[in-house]
Each structure stands twice: as C-alpha cells, then as structure tokens.
Short mmCIF file of C-alpha atoms and ligand atoms in Angstrom, two decimals:
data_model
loop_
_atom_site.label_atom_id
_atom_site.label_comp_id
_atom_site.label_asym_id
_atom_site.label_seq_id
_atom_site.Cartn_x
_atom_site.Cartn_y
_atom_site.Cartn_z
CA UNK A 1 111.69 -13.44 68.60
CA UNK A 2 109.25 -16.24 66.79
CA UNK A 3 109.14 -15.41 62.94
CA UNK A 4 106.22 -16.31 61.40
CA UNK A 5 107.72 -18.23 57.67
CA UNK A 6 105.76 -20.29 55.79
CA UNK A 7 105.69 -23.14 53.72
CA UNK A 8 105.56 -22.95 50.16
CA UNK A 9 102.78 -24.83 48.95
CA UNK A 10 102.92 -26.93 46.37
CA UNK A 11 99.95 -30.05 45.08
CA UNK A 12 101.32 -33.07 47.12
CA UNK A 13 102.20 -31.16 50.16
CA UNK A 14 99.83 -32.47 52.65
CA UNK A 15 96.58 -29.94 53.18
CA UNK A 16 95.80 -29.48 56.91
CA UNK A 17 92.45 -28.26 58.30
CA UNK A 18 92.66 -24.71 59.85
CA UNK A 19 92.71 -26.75 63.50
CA UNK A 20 95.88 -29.23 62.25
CA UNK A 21 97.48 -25.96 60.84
CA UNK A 22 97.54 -24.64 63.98
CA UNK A 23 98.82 -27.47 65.90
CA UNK A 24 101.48 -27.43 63.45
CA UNK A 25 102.35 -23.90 63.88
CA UNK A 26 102.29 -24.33 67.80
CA UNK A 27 105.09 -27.48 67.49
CA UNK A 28 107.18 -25.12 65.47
CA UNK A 29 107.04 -21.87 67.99
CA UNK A 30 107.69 -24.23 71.04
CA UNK A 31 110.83 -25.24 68.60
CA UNK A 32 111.66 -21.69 68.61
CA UNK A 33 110.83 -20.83 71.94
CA UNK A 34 113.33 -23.64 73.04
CA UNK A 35 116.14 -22.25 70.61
CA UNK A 36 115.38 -18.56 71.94
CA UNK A 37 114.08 -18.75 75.28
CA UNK A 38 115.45 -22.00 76.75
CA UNK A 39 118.48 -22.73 75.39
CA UNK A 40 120.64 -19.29 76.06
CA UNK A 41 119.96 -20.22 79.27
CA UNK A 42 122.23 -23.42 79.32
CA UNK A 43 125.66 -21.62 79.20
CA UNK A 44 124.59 -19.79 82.43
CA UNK A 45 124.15 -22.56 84.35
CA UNK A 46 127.37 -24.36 83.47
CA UNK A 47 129.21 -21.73 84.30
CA UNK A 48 127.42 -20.80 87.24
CA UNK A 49 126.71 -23.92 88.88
CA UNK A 50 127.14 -27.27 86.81
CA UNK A 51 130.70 -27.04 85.57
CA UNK A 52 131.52 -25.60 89.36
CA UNK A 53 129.72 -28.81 90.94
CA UNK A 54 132.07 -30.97 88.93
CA UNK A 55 135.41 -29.34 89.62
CA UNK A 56 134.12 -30.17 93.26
CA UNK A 57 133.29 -33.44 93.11
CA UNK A 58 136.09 -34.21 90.28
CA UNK A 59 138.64 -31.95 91.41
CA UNK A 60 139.58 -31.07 87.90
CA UNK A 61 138.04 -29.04 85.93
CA UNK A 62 135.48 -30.26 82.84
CA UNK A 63 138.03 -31.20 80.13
CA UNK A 64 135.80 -31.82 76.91
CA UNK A 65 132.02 -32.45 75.59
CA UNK A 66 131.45 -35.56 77.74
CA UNK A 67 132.72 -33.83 80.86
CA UNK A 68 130.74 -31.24 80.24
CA UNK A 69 127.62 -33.44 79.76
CA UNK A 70 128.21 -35.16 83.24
CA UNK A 71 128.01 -32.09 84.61
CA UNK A 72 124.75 -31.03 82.86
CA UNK A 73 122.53 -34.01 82.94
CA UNK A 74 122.38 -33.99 86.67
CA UNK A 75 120.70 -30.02 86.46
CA UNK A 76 117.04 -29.48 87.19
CA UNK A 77 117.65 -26.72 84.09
CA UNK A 78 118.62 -29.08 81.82
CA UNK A 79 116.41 -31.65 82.22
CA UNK A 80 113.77 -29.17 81.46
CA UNK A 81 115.12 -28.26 78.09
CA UNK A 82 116.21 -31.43 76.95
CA UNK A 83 112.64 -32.87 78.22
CA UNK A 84 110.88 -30.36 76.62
CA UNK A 85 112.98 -30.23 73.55
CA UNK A 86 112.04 -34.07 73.18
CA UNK A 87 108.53 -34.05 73.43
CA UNK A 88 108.65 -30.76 70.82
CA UNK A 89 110.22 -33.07 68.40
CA UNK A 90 107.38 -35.77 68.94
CA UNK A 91 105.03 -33.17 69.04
CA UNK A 92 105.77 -31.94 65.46
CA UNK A 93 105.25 -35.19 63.77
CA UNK A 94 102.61 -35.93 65.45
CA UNK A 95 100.94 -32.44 64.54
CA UNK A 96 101.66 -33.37 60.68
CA UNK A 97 100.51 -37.07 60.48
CA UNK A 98 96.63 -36.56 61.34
CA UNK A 99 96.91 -34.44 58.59
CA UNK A 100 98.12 -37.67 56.35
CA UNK A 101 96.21 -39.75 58.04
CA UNK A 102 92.95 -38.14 57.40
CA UNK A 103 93.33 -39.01 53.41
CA UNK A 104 96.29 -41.02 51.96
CA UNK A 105 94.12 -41.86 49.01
CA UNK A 106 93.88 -38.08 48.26
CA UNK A 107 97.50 -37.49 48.27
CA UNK A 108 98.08 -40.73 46.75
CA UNK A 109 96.00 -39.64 43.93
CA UNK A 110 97.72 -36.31 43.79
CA UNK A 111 101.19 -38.09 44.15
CA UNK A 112 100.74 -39.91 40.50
CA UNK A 113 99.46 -37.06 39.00
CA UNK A 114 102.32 -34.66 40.29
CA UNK A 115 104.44 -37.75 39.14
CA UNK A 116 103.02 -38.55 35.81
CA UNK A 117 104.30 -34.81 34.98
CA UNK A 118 107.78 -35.31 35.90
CA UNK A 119 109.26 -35.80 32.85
CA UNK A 120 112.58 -37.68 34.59
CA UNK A 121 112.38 -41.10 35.23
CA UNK A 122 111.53 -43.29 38.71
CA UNK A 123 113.27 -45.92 39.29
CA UNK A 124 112.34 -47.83 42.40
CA UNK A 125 113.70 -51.68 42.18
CA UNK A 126 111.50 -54.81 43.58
CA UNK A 127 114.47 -56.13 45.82
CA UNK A 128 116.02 -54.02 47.71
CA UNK A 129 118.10 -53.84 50.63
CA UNK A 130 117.70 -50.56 52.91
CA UNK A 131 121.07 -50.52 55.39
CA UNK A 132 120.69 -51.25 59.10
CA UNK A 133 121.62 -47.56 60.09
CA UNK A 134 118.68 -46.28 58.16
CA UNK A 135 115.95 -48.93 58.58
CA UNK A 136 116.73 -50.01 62.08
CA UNK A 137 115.44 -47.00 64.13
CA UNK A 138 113.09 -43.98 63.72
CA UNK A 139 115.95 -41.33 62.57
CA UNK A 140 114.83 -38.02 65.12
CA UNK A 141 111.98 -39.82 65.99
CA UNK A 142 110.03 -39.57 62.81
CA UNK A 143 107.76 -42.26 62.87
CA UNK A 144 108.23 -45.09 60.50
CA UNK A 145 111.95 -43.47 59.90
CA UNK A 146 112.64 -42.79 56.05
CA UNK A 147 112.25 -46.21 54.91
CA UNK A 148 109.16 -48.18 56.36
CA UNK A 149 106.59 -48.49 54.29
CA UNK A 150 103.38 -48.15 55.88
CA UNK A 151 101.30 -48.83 52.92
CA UNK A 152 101.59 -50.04 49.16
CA UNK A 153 103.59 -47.83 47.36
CA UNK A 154 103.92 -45.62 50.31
CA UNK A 155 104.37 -41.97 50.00
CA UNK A 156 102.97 -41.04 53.35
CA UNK A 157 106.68 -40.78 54.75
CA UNK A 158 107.34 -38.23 52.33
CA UNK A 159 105.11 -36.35 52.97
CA UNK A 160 105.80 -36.67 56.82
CA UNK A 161 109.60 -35.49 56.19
CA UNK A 162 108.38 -32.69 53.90
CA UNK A 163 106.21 -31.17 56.09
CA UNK A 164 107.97 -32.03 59.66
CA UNK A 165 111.22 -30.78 58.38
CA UNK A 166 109.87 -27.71 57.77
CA UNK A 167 108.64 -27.17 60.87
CA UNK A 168 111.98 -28.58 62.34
CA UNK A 169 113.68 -26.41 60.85
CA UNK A 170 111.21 -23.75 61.91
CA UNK A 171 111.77 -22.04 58.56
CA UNK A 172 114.93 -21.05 58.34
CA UNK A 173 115.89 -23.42 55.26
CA UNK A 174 113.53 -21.43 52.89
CA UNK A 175 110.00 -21.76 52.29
CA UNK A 176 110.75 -25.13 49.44
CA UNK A 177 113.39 -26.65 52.42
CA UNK A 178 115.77 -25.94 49.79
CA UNK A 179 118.54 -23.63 51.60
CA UNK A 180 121.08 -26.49 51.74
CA UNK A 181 121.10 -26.89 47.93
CA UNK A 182 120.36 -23.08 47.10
CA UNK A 183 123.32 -22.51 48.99
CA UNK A 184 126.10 -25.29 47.78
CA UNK A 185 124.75 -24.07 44.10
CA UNK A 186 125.76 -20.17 45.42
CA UNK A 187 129.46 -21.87 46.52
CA UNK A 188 129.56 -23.55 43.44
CA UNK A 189 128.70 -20.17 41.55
CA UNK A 190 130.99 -17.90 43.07
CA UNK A 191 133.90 -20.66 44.08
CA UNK A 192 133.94 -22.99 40.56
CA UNK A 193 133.44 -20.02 38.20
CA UNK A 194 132.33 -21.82 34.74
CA UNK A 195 131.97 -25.18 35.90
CA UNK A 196 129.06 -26.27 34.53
CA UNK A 197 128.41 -30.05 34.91
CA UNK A 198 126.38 -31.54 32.65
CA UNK A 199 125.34 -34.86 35.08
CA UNK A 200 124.64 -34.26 39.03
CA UNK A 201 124.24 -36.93 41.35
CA UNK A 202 122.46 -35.48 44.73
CA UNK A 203 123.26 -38.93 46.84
CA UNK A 204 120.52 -38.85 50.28
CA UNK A 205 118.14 -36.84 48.48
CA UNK A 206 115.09 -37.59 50.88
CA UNK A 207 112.50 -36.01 49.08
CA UNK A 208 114.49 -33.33 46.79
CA UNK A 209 114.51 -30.45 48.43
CA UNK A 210 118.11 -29.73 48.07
CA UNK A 211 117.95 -31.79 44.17
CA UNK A 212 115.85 -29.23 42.72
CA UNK A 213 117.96 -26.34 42.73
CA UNK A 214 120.84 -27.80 40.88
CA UNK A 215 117.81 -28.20 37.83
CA UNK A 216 117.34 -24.77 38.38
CA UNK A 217 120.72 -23.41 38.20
CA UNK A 218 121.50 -26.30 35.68
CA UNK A 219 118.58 -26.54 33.47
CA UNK A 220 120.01 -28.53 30.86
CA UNK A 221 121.95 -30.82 33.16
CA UNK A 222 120.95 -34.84 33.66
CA UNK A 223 119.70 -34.43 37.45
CA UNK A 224 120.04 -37.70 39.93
CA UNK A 225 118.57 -37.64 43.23
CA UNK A 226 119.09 -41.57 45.17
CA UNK A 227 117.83 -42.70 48.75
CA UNK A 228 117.56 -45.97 50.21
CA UNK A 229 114.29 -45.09 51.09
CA UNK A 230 111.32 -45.69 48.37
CA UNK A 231 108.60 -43.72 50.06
CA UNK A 232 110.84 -40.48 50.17
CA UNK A 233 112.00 -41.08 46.19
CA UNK A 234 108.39 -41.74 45.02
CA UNK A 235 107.33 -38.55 47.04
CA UNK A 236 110.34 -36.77 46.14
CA UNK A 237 109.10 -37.39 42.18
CA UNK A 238 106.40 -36.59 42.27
CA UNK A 239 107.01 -33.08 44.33
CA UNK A 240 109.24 -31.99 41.38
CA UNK A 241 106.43 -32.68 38.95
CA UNK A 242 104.18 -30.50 40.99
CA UNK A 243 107.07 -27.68 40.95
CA UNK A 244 107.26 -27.75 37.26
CA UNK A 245 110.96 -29.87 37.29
CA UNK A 246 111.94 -32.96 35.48
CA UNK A 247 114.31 -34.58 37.73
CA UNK A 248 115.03 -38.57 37.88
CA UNK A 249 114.87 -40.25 41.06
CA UNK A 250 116.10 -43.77 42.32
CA UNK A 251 115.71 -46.27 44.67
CA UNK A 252 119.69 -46.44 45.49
CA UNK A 253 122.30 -47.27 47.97
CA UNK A 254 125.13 -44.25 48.16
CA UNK A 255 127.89 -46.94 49.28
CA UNK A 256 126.95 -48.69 45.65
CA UNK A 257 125.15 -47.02 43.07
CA UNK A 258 124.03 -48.61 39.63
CA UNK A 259 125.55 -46.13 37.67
CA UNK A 260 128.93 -46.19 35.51
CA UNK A 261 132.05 -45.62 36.07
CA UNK A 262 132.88 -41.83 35.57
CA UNK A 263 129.00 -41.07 34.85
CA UNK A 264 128.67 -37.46 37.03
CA UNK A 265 130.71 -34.37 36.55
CA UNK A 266 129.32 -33.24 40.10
CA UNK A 267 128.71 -35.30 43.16
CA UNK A 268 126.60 -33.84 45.98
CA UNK A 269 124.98 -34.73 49.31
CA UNK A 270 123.17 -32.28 51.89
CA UNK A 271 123.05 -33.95 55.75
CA UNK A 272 123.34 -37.44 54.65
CA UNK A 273 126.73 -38.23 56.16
CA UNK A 274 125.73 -37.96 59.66
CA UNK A 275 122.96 -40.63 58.91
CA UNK A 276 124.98 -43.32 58.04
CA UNK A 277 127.51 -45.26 59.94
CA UNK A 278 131.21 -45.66 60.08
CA UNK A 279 131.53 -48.29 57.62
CA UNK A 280 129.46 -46.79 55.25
CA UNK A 281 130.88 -43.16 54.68
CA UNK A 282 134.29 -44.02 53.15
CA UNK A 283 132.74 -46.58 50.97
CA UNK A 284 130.25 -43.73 49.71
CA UNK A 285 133.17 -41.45 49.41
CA UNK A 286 135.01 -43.81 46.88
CA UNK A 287 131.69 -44.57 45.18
CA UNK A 288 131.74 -40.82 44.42
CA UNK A 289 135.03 -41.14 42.78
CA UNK A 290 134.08 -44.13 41.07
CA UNK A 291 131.06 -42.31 39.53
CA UNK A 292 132.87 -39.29 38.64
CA UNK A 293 134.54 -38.40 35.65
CA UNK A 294 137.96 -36.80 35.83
CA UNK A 295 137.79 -33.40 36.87
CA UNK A 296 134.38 -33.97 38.70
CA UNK A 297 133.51 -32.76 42.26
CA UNK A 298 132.28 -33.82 45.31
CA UNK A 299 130.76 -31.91 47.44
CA UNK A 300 129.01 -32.70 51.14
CA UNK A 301 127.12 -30.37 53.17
CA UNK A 302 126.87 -31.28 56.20
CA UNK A 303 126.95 -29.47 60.10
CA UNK A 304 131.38 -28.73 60.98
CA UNK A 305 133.27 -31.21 62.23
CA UNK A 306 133.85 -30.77 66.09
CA UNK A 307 137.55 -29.36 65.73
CA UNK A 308 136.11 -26.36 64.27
CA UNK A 309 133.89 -25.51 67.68
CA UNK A 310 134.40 -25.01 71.12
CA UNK A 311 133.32 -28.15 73.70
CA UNK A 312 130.54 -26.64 74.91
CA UNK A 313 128.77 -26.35 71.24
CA UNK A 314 129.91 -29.66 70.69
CA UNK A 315 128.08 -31.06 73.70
CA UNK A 316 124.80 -28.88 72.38
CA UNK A 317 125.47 -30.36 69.11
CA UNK A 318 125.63 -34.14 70.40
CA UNK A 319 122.48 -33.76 72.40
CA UNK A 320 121.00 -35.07 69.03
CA UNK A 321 122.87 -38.29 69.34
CA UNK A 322 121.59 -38.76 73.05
CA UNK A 323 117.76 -37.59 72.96
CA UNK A 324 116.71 -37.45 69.08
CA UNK A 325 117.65 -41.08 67.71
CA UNK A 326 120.84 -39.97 66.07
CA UNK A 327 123.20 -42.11 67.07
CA UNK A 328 126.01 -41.24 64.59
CA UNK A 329 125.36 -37.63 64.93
CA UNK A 330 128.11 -37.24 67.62
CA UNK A 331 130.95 -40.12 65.88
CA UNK A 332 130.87 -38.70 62.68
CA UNK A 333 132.16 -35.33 63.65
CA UNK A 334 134.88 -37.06 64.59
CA UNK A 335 136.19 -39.12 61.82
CA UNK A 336 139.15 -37.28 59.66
CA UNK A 337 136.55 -36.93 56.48
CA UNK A 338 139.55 -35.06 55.01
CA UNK A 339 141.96 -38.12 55.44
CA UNK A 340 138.53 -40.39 54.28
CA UNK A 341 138.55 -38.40 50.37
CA UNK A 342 141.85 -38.91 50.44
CA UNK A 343 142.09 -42.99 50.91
CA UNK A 344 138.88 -42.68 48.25
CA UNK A 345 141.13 -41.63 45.81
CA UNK A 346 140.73 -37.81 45.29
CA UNK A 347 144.36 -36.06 45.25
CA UNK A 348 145.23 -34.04 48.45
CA UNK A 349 145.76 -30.94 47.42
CA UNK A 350 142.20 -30.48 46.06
CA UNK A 351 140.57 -31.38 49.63
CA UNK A 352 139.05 -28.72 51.32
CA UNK A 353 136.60 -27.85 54.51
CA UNK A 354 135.09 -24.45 53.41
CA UNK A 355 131.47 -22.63 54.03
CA UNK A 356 128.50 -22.21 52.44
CA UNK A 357 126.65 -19.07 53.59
CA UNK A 358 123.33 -20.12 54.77
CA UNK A 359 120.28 -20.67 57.34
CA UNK A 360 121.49 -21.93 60.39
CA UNK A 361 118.51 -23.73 62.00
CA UNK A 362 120.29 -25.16 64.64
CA UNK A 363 120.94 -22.80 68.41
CA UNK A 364 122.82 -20.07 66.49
CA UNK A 365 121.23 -16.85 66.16
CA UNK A 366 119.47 -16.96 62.84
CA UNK A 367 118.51 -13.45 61.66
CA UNK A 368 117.02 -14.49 59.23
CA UNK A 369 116.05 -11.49 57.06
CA UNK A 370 112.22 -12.18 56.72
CA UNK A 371 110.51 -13.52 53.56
CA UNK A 372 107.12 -13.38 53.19
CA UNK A 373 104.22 -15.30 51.33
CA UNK A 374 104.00 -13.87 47.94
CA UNK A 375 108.13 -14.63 48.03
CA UNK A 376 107.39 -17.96 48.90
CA UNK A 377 105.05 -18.20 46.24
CA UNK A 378 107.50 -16.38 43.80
CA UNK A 379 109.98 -18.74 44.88
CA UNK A 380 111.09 -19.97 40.96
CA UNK A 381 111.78 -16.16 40.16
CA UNK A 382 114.41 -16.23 42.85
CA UNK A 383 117.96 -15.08 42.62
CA UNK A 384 121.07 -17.49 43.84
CA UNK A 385 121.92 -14.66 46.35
CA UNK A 386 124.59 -16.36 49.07
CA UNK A 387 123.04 -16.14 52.61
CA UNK A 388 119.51 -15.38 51.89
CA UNK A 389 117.65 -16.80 54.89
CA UNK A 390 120.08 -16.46 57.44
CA UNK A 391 123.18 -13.90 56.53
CA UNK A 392 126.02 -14.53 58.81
CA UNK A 393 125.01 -18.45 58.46
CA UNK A 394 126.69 -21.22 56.91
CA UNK A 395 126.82 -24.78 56.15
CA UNK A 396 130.17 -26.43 56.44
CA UNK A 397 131.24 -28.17 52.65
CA UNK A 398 133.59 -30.82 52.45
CA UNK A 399 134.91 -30.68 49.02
CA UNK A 400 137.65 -32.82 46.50
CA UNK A 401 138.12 -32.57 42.95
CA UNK A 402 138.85 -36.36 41.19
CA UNK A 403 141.94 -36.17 39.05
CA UNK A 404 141.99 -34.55 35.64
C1 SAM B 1 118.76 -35.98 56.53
S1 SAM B 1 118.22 -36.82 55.17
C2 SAM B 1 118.93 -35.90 53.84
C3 SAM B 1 118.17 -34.67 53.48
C4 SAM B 1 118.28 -34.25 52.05
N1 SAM B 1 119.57 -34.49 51.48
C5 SAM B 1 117.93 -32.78 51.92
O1 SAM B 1 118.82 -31.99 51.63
O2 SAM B 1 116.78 -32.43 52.14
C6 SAM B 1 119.21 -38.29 55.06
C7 SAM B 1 118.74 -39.19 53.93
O3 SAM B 1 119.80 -40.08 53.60
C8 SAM B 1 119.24 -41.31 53.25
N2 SAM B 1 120.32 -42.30 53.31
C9 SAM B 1 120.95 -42.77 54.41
N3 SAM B 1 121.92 -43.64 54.05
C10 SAM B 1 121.90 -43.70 52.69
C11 SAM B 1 122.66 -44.40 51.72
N4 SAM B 1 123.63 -45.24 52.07
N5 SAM B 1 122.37 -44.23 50.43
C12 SAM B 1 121.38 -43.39 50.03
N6 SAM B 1 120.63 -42.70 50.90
C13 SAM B 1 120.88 -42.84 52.21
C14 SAM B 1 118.10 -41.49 54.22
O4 SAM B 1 117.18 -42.44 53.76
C15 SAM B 1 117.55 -40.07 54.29
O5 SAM B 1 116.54 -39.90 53.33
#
C-alpha cells in the first residue's frame, strides 16, 4: 500500500514546480513499490529456486549472507529488483536537483536569512580536512556526496540530502526527517528517567534533522551538531533558524573534535557509524569519552548488528554495500561495537545494545499509522510518544555510560 506523507515545509527547503513535485513523488512510490511489491518476492525465489540451484551445483547447502548472494545474483528476479532499485535511487536525486538547480541564488538568499536567525553559532573552519571515507565517493549515490562543494559557500548539498532523504525514506522518518532523534530522545525519556544533560553533542549531524529534537526536549541545553561536511552544517544552520531553534553547528571531525575534555553530558549520533571506516569508529568512540564528563552517555543509533538477524536479512541489508555506494555498510555490522566502547574506556557493565521504537524505512513492514498535513505542519506541538511513525519499529541503540 503507497502512503501518501509529506514533507514538512519549512523556508530553505527547496520549492519545486508542480511538474518537479511530481517527479519527486513518482521516485518515492517506485521506492515503495520496490519495498512492497518487489521485494516480498525475493524470499520466494530463494527458496524456490536460487538457494535449490546452489545446493546442486555446491552440494551443500547456502551457509551464510554471501552464500546466499551467489545464489541470488545469478536470478533473472533479482536482477530486476536490484536494477530497478538502483536506478530508483538515481532517480530520486535526480528528481530533487532541477529543483536546486533552477535557483541556488534564491535558496542561497533564503539560507542566510534562515541563518542570520539562528541564534547558535556556525563555525565552519578555512582548512579543513574531510576523511577519505566521506569525500572519496558519492555516499548512496547522492551526487557530489556530503562534502563537495559545488559552489562558494555551498548549501546546495543540503538541500539535496534534505529533500532526497525524505523521499528515501519515503516518509516513514516523520515529516521534519527527525524520527531517529524523536525516538533516541523517547529512549532517553522513558530509559534515563531525570537525566537531563545540560551539553549534547549530535556527532554526523548532516543537516540536523535528528539535532533538533534534543533542543526541543532540552530547551535550555547547549546543543552541538558536527559533520565533516560544510555544505550540510551551513544548511543544517540555517534550517534550524527557519524552524524557530537556536542550535550551534560545526565544521568537525567525530574521530577529533575541538572541544574539551569532559565538555558533553550526552553524546549522540544517528546512522553515522556505518559511514565511516574501520579505523575511524573506535577512535570516535574514545573521542566520545574524551568529551564527556563523568557520568555522561553515549548513545548511537544506528541499523542492528548482523548477529541480531537471520542471513537472509543480512544479505537484503548488505545489498547497500554492493549497489548503493556503501561500502562499509556490510563490515561494520560486523565489528564487536560492544568490545569497541569498551577499549574506549566506558566500564562494561554499563554497555548495552537496546531499541528505540521507531520508523523502519528499510524492507520491514512499516505500518506506519498515517499523519497528515496539518500534523506535519503542527509538528512543534508534538508529543515524544515512542513509536509514532512506525509502531512495532525500532532503531537499534548502542549505549555506555563514562565513569562517575
Ligand atoms: C547518514 S548521515 C547522518 C544522518 C544524520 N545523523 C541524521 O540523523 O539525519 C552521515 C553523516 O556523517 C558525516 N560523517 C561521516 N564521517 C564523519 C566524521 N568522522 N565526523 C563527522 N561527521 C562525519 C557525513 O558527512 C554525513 O553527513
């Protein structure tokens, strides 16, 4: 069933014509056609014919994820979905950038204005070195990636992310993008009853859509949102001036941040891991002990690690790292992240893989219980209710307390 969410609006959001709009929309019901129509059919055809044609040939039976993908890539049924579920995902940038394209001097324009009301500061350094993993390939084919920088001053990629993701996500992460933060602030509500930090680093805060709600649930809490990338901090500014927020962004790297020793009471990151590299996540996870003070969380939201699902999910899963320029998508499932906190510093016994309820925008079943316009529109007024997009969904937390 295609639902039929919407975007929020909000002043730097790009505007499409009525013709763009719909282009848009079409890129994200082929998205959910593929999730609803196409892919249920996958498991059929393993079991039916794919995983039969390699106990043939192999005379064993498929033993884990890349077994399974041998036997798969070889189907006239798979091809088709992984084909189609490529050009879908160049399709849907594509259907946001002639709306960019057709004025970057009109959002520019609305950029510093939305910015010039953020009362938080911008920091966005001359030098600066954006990592190899990040600048060296369009991450899921978004063109330009997070980090190029297509103009002066860009904020075009922002805008790209903030729109594409949307439609990516086809609407299950809430009408501001915002379901991954809404829901680690829910976990944090109900799990860490009257913890109430008073300095939150969001490290891999693209444009802010999962920063914002920790100013919401934490209005009088100092608010950090870093990403290598400057075109995604200078958009991601300026968006929370237009939504009425004074957050302070920054040009930073996660694996070394310029702030002090013990700074944050809470550490958080939404989907960042799994776009960095093997090197960089356990220096980022002792730079979040580093920068917090004793007592202070960490928290990462991110998709389970493969020990938590069955093979053939994780092969679904990894088709990200072979067809959608992810290429540490499949590894970093892998690495002991609990082990990782642990060698960062953070005691053992306060290490801990739990869930957040929320959207799942992936292949599982989202029911999303439906939201429409004016509750997009009244999205400020909304309650931290656990599971509101999605119920039954859930982000997987990784989470370690640093020493009192
Ligand atoms: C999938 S996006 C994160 C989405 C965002 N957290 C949200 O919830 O909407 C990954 C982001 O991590 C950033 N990134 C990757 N490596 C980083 C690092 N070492 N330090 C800071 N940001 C990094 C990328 O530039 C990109 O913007």
């Amino acid at each position: 069933m295609l639902n039929t969410f919407q975007q929020a609006r909000h002043a730097v959001l790009p505007k499409a014509t009525p013709q763009e709009a719909s282009r848009q929309e079409f890129a994200k019901s082929l998205k959910q056609y593929i999730q609803h129509g196409l892919l249920p059919g996958l498991q059929p055809v393993y079991r039916g014919r794919a995983g039969k044609r390699f106990e043939r040939e192999a005379g064993r039976a498929p033993a884990d994820r890349h077994d399974i993908r041998k036997s798969m890539v070889p189907d006239i049924y798979f091809q088709h979905y992984a084909a189609v579920n490529r050009i879908s995902q160049e399709l849907l940038w594509d259907s946001v950038i002639d709306s960019i394209d057709s004025d970057p001097q009109a959002l520019r324009a609305e950029a510093d204005a939305a910015s010039a009301a953020n009362g938080g500061k911008l920091v966005v350094p001359e030098q600066f070195e954006v990592p190899r993993y990040v600048s060296a390939l369009d991450i899921h084919c978004m063109p330009g990636g997070y980090a190029g920088e297509p103009g002066e001053q860009d904020v075009t990629l922002g805008a790209l992310y903030d729109r594409g993701v949307f439609l990516y996500s086809m609407g299950y992460t809430g009408p501001n993008n915002d379901d991954m933060g809404r829901s680690v602030c829910n976990y944090i509500k109900r799990r860490l009853d009257g913890f109430s930090p008073k300095r939150i680093l969001d490290m891999g805060c693209t444009v802010g859509h999962s920063t914002l709600p920790y100013k919401e649930l934490f209005p009088e809490a100092e608010v950090w949102g870093v990403d290598v990338a400057a075109p995604q901090i200078r958009y991601a500014h300026a968006r929370a001036g237009a939504m009425g927020l004074d957050v302070n962004f920054a040009q930073m790297n996660a694996e070394r941040t310029e702030f002090e020793d013990g700074y944050f009471d809470l550490v958080v990151s939404h989907i960042l891991l799994h776009e960095t590299s093997g090197k960089a996540m356990p220096r980022i996870f002792e730079e979040c002990h580093r920068v917090l003070a004793p007592g202070g969380y960490m928290i990462h939201a991110d998709l389970p690690p493969f020990d938590l699902m069955d093979p053939f999910t994780q092969f679904i899963l990894d088709n990200e790292t072979y067809y959608n320029n992810e290429p540490f998508w499949g590894a970093m499932r892998e690495l002991d992240q609990v082990k990782l906190a642990e060698a960062a510093g953070f005691p053992a016994d306060t290490i801990c893989f739990d869930t957040a309820p929320m959207a799942v925008m992936e292949f599982a079943a989202a029911q999303a219980a439906g939201y429409s316009q004016d509750a997009a529109d009244s999205v400020a007024d909304r309650e931290f209710t656990a599971g509101e997009f999605a119920p039954g969904g859930g982000w997987e937390v990784l989470i370690a307390r640093k020493a009192g």
